[in-house]
């Protein structure tokens, strides 16, 4: 589970370009990346974001991914009257750039493996709020806060808005180095595999 950490180095020019492209220059941009499936707990995510909007109507949530619940989740967003604020982007090849654009990463999964997307988000310097069901190994920087998804989403509105504000003030440039130092660079994982296989009899 390694990434090319240097390619995730925060790029402010790309951030500005994408914020203009998506017309979110002055908004609080929240991002979720994951399969549109039960595991990712979108119902909690949507309720949470609805509460965020009550405090800050200038917020927007982008969803990256596809899955078997796509149509039912779109219908749910319409029923909650959130369509202007929650955007389904489908499967994308520019997730890294969307992370540069964003201010906070929301990840309230029911369960997860390592959650490599969390590693990627941290490498871009993005502030993350994740379910307390994530693997502890996914917390490689102090950019991750965890929440109890059995609690009310309304309890975590302040945390989300503070994370977004901190992301704008935080110098994201060297976050990729912290992830590299934690051993998640692809070169490190390749070396580990080489050692494992070379030691086999």
Coordinates of C-alpha atoms in Angstrom, one line a residue:
X1 CA 0.0 0.0 0.0
X2 CA 2.3 2.8 -1.3
X3 CA 1.8 5.9 -3.3
X4 CA 4.2 8.2 -5.2
X5 CA 4.2 10.7 -2.4
X6 CA 6.1 13.4 -4.3
X7 CA 3.3 13.6 -6.9
X8 CA 0.9 14.5 -4.1
X9 CA 2.9 17.6 -3.0
X10 CA 0.4 20.4 -2.6
X11 CA 0.2 22.6 -5.7
X12 CA -1.4 26.1 -4.9
X13 CA -1.6 26.9 -8.7
X14 CA -3.6 23.8 -9.3
X15 CA -5.8 24.6 -6.3
X16 CA -6.6 28.0 -7.7
X17 CA -7.2 26.6 -11.2
X18 CA -9.6 24.0 -10.0
X19 CA -11.5 26.3 -7.7
X20 CA -12.1 28.6 -10.7
X21 CA -13.0 25.7 -12.9
X22 CA -15.6 24.4 -10.4
X23 CA -16.7 27.9 -9.5
X24 CA -16.0 27.4 -5.8
X25 CA -13.4 30.1 -5.3
X26 CA -14.9 31.5 -2.1
X27 CA -16.6 28.4 -0.8
X28 CA -15.8 25.8 1.8
X29 CA -15.2 22.8 -0.3
X30 CA -15.8 19.3 1.3
X31 CA -14.7 16.2 -0.5
X32 CA -15.6 12.5 -0.2
X33 CA -13.9 9.8 -2.3
X34 CA -15.3 6.3 -2.2
X35 CA -17.5 3.7 -3.8
X36 CA -21.2 4.5 -3.7
X37 CA -22.0 1.6 -1.5
X38 CA -23.4 0.9 2.0
X39 CA -19.9 0.7 3.5
X40 CA -19.2 4.4 2.9
X41 CA -22.2 5.5 5.1
X42 CA -23.5 8.2 2.8
X43 CA -26.7 8.6 4.8
X44 CA -24.6 9.9 7.7
X45 CA -22.5 12.0 5.3
X46 CA -25.6 13.7 3.8
X47 CA -27.2 14.4 7.2
X48 CA -23.8 15.8 8.4
X49 CA -23.5 18.0 5.4
X50 CA -27.1 19.2 5.8
X51 CA -26.2 20.4 9.3
X52 CA -23.0 22.0 8.0
X53 CA -25.1 24.0 5.5
X54 CA -27.2 25.4 8.4
X55 CA -24.1 27.0 9.8
X56 CA -22.4 27.8 6.5
X57 CA -24.6 27.9 3.4
X58 CA -21.5 28.8 1.4
X59 CA -20.4 25.1 1.5
X60 CA -20.3 22.5 -1.1
X61 CA -19.7 18.7 -1.1
X62 CA -18.2 16.8 -4.0
X63 CA -18.5 13.0 -4.2
X64 CA -16.0 11.1 -6.3
X65 CA -16.8 7.5 -7.1
X66 CA -19.5 5.2 -8.5
X67 CA -21.3 2.1 -7.3
X68 CA -24.6 0.2 -6.9
X69 CA -26.2 3.0 -4.8
X70 CA -25.6 5.8 -7.3
X71 CA -29.2 6.3 -8.3
X72 CA -30.7 5.9 -4.9
X73 CA -28.2 8.3 -3.4
X74 CA -29.0 10.9 -6.1
X75 CA -32.6 10.5 -5.2
X76 CA -31.9 10.9 -1.5
X77 CA -30.0 14.1 -2.2
X78 CA -33.0 15.4 -4.2
X79 CA -35.4 14.5 -1.4
X80 CA -33.3 16.3 1.1
X81 CA -33.2 19.4 -1.2
X82 CA -29.4 19.3 -1.3
X83 CA -28.9 18.9 -5.1
X84 CA -27.4 22.5 -5.5
X85 CA -24.9 21.7 -2.7
X86 CA -23.9 18.0 -3.3
X87 CA -22.3 17.2 -6.6
X88 CA -21.7 13.6 -8.0
X89 CA -18.5 13.6 -10.0
X90 CA -18.4 9.9 -10.8
X91 CA -15.0 8.2 -11.4
X92 CA -12.2 10.6 -12.0
X93 CA -8.6 10.5 -13.0
X94 CA -7.8 13.8 -11.3
X95 CA -8.6 13.0 -7.7
X96 CA -5.3 14.4 -6.5
X97 CA -6.2 17.8 -8.0
X98 CA -9.6 17.7 -6.5
X99 CA -7.9 17.1 -3.1
X100 CA -5.8 20.2 -3.8
X101 CA -9.0 22.2 -4.5
X102 CA -10.7 21.0 -1.3
X103 CA -10.7 22.2 2.3
X104 CA -11.7 19.1 4.2
X105 CA -12.1 15.4 3.5
X106 CA -15.1 13.6 5.0
X107 CA -14.9 9.9 5.4
X108 CA -17.5 8.4 7.8
X109 CA -17.3 4.7 6.7
X110 CA -18.9 1.9 8.6
X111 CA -15.7 -0.1 8.1
X112 CA -12.4 0.2 6.2
X113 CA -9.2 -1.6 5.5
X114 CA -6.2 0.7 5.4
X115 CA -8.1 3.3 3.4
X116 CA -5.4 4.3 1.0
X117 CA -7.4 7.4 -0.1
X118 CA -6.9 8.8 3.4
X119 CA -3.1 8.4 3.0
X120 CA -3.4 10.3 -0.3
X121 CA -5.5 13.0 1.2
X122 CA -3.0 13.5 4.0
X123 CA -0.1 13.7 1.5
X124 CA -1.9 16.6 -0.2
X125 CA -2.1 18.4 3.2
X126 CA -5.9 18.1 3.3
X127 CA -7.6 18.1 6.7
X128 CA -9.5 14.8 7.2
X129 CA -12.4 13.7 9.4
X130 CA -12.9 10.0 9.4
X131 CA -14.9 7.3 11.2
X132 CA -13.3 5.9 14.3
X133 CA -13.6 2.5 12.5
X134 CA -10.6 3.3 10.3
X135 CA -7.4 1.3 10.8
X136 CA -5.0 3.2 13.2
X137 CA -2.3 2.8 10.6
X138 CA -4.2 5.3 8.4
X139 CA -3.4 8.1 10.8
X140 CA 0.1 9.0 9.7
X141 CA -0.2 12.8 10.3
X142 CA -2.0 15.0 12.8
X143 CA -4.4 16.1 10.0
X144 CA -6.9 13.4 10.8
X145 CA -9.6 13.7 13.4
X146 CA -12.0 10.8 14.1
X147 CA -15.7 10.7 14.9
X148 CA -18.1 8.3 16.4
X149 CA -20.6 7.5 13.6
X150 CA -23.1 6.1 16.1
X151 CA -23.5 9.7 17.4
X152 CA -25.5 12.5 15.8
X153 CA -23.9 14.1 12.7
X154 CA -24.9 17.5 14.2
X155 CA -22.2 17.0 16.9
X156 CA -19.5 17.3 14.3
X157 CA -20.5 20.4 12.4
X158 CA -18.0 22.6 14.3
X159 CA -15.2 20.1 13.7
X160 CA -15.9 20.1 10.0
X161 CA -16.0 23.9 9.6
X162 CA -12.9 24.3 11.8
X163 CA -11.0 21.7 9.7
X164 CA -12.0 23.6 6.5
X165 CA -10.8 26.8 8.0
X166 CA -7.5 25.2 9.2
X167 CA -6.9 23.8 5.8
X168 CA -6.9 27.3 4.3
X169 CA -4.4 28.6 6.9
X170 CA -2.2 25.4 7.1
X171 CA 0.9 25.3 5.0
X172 CA 0.2 22.1 3.1
X173 CA 3.4 22.0 1.1
X174 CA 5.4 19.5 3.1
X175 CA 2.6 17.1 4.1
X176 CA 3.8 14.6 1.5
X177 CA 7.1 14.3 3.3
X178 CA 5.3 13.3 6.5
X179 CA 3.6 10.5 4.6
X180 CA 6.9 9.5 3.0
X181 CA 8.6 9.4 6.4
X182 CA 5.8 7.2 7.7
X183 CA 6.8 4.5 5.1
X184 CA 4.0 4.9 2.6
X185 CA 6.1 6.0 -0.4
X186 CA 5.9 3.4 -3.2
X187 CA 9.7 3.1 -3.1
X188 CA 9.6 2.0 0.6
X189 CA 6.9 -0.6 0.0
X190 CA 8.7 -2.0 -3.1
X191 CA 11.9 -2.4 -0.9
X192 CA 9.9 -4.1 1.8
X193 CA 8.4 -6.6 -0.7
X194 CA 11.9 -7.2 -2.2
X195 CA 13.2 -8.0 1.3
X196 CA 10.2 -10.3 2.1
X197 CA 10.6 -12.3 -1.1
X198 CA 14.4 -12.4 -1.1
X199 CA 14.3 -13.9 2.4
X200 CA 12.0 -16.8 1.3
X201 CA 13.7 -20.1 1.0

